[in-house]
PDB file of C-alpha atoms in Angstrom:
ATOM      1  CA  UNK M  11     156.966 -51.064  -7.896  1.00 46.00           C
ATOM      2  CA  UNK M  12     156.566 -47.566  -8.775  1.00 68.00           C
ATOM      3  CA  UNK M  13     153.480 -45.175  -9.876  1.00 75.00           C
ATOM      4  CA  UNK M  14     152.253 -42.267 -11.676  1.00 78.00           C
ATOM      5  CA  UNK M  15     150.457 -40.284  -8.582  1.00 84.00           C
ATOM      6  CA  UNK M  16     147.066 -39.343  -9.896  1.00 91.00           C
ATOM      7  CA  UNK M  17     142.950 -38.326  -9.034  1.00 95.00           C
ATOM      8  CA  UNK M  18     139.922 -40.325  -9.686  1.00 95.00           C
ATOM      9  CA  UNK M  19     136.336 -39.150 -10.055  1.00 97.00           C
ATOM     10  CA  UNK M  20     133.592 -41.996  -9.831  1.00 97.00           C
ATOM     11  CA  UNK M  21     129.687 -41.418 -10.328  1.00 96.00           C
ATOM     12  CA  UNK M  22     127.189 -42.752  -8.080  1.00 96.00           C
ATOM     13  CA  UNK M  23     127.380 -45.472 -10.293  1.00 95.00           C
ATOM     14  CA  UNK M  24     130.786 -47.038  -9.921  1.00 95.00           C
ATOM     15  CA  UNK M  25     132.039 -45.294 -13.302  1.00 96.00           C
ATOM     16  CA  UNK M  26     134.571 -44.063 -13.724  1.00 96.00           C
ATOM     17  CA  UNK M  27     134.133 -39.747 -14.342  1.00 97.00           C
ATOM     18  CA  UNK M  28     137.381 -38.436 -14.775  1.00 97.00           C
ATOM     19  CA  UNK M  29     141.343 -38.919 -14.123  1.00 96.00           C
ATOM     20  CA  UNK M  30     143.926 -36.680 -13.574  1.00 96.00           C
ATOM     21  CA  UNK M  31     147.365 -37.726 -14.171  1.00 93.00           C
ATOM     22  CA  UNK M  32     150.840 -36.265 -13.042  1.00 89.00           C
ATOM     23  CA  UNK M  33     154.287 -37.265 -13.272  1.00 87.00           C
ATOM     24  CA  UNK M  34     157.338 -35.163 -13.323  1.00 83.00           C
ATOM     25  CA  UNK M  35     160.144 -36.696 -15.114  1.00 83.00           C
ATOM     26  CA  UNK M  36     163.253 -34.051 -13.191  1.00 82.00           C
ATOM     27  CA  UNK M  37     165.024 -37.675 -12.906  1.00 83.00           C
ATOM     28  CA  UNK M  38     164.856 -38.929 -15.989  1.00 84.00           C
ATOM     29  CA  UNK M  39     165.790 -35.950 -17.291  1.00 83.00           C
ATOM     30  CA  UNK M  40     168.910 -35.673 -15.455  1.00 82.00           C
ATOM     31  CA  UNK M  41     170.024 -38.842 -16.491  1.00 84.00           C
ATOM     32  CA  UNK M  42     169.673 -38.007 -19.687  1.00 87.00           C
ATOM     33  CA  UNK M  43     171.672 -34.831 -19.833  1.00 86.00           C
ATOM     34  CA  UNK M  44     168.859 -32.136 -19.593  1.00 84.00           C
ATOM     35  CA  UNK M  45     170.707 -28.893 -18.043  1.00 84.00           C
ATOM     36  CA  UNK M  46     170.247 -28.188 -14.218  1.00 81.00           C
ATOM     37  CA  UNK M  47     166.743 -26.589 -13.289  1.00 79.00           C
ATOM     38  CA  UNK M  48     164.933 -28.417 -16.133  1.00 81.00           C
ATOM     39  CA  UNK M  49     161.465 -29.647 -14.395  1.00 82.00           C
ATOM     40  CA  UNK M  50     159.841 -31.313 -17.016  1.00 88.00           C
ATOM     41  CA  UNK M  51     156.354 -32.571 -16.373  1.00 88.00           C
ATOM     42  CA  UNK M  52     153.876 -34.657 -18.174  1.00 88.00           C
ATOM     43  CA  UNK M  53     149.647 -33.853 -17.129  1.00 93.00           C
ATOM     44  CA  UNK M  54     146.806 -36.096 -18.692  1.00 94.00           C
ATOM     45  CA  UNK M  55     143.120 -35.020 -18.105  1.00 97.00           C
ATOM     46  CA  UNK M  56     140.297 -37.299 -18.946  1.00 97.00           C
ATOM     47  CA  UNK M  57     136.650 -36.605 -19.084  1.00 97.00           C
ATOM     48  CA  UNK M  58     134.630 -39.727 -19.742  1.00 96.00           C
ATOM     49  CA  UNK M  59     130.444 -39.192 -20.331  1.00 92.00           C
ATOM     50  CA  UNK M  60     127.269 -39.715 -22.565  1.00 92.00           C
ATOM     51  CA  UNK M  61     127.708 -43.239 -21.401  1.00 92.00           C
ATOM     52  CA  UNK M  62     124.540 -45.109 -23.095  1.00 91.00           C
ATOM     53  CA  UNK M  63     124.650 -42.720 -25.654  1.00 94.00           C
ATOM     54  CA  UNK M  64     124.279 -45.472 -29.121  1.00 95.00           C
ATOM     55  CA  UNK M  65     127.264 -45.370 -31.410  1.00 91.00           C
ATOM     56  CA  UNK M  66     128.197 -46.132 -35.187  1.00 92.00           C
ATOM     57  CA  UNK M  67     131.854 -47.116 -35.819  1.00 87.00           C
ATOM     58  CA  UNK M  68     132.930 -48.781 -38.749  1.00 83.00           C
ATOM     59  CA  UNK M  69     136.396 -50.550 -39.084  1.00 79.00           C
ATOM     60  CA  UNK M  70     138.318 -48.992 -41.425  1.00 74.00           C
ATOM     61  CA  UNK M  71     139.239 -51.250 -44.489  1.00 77.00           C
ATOM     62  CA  UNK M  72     142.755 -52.425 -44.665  1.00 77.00           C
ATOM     63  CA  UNK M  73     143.833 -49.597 -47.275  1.00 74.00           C
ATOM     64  CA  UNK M  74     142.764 -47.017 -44.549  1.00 68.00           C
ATOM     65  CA  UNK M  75     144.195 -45.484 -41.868  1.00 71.00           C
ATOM     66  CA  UNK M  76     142.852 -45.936 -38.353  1.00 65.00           C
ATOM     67  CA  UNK M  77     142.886 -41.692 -37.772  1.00 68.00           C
ATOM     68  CA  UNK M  78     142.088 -39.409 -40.884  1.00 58.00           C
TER      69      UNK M  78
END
């Protein structure tokens, strides 16, 4: 089984903070034709807080898109 290698933050809590996410795709892209030298990467950052913080989300209707 194989992984994306990444970093974890957790509070004092047990929650999770914030995760870093790297993974370099150089194999992929070979095998896919990309010229020699290529070092294509994907990074993800994410911050998580205001946790307690109270909410309102309403489900869109079914004639609306999800994202506006």
């Amino acid at each position: 089984m194989s992984g994306v290698p990444g970093t974890v933050w957790v509070d004092d809590v047990g929650r999770l903070r914030k995760l870093e996410l790297s993974c370099d795709l150089g194999g992929i892209a070979a095998k896919l034709g990309a010229p020699a030298g290529s070092q294509p990467k994907i990074g993800l950052t994410i911050e998580l807080y205001d946790f307690g913080i109270p909410v309102d989300v309403r489900a869109p209707s079914a004639a609306e898109p999800a994202v506006t």
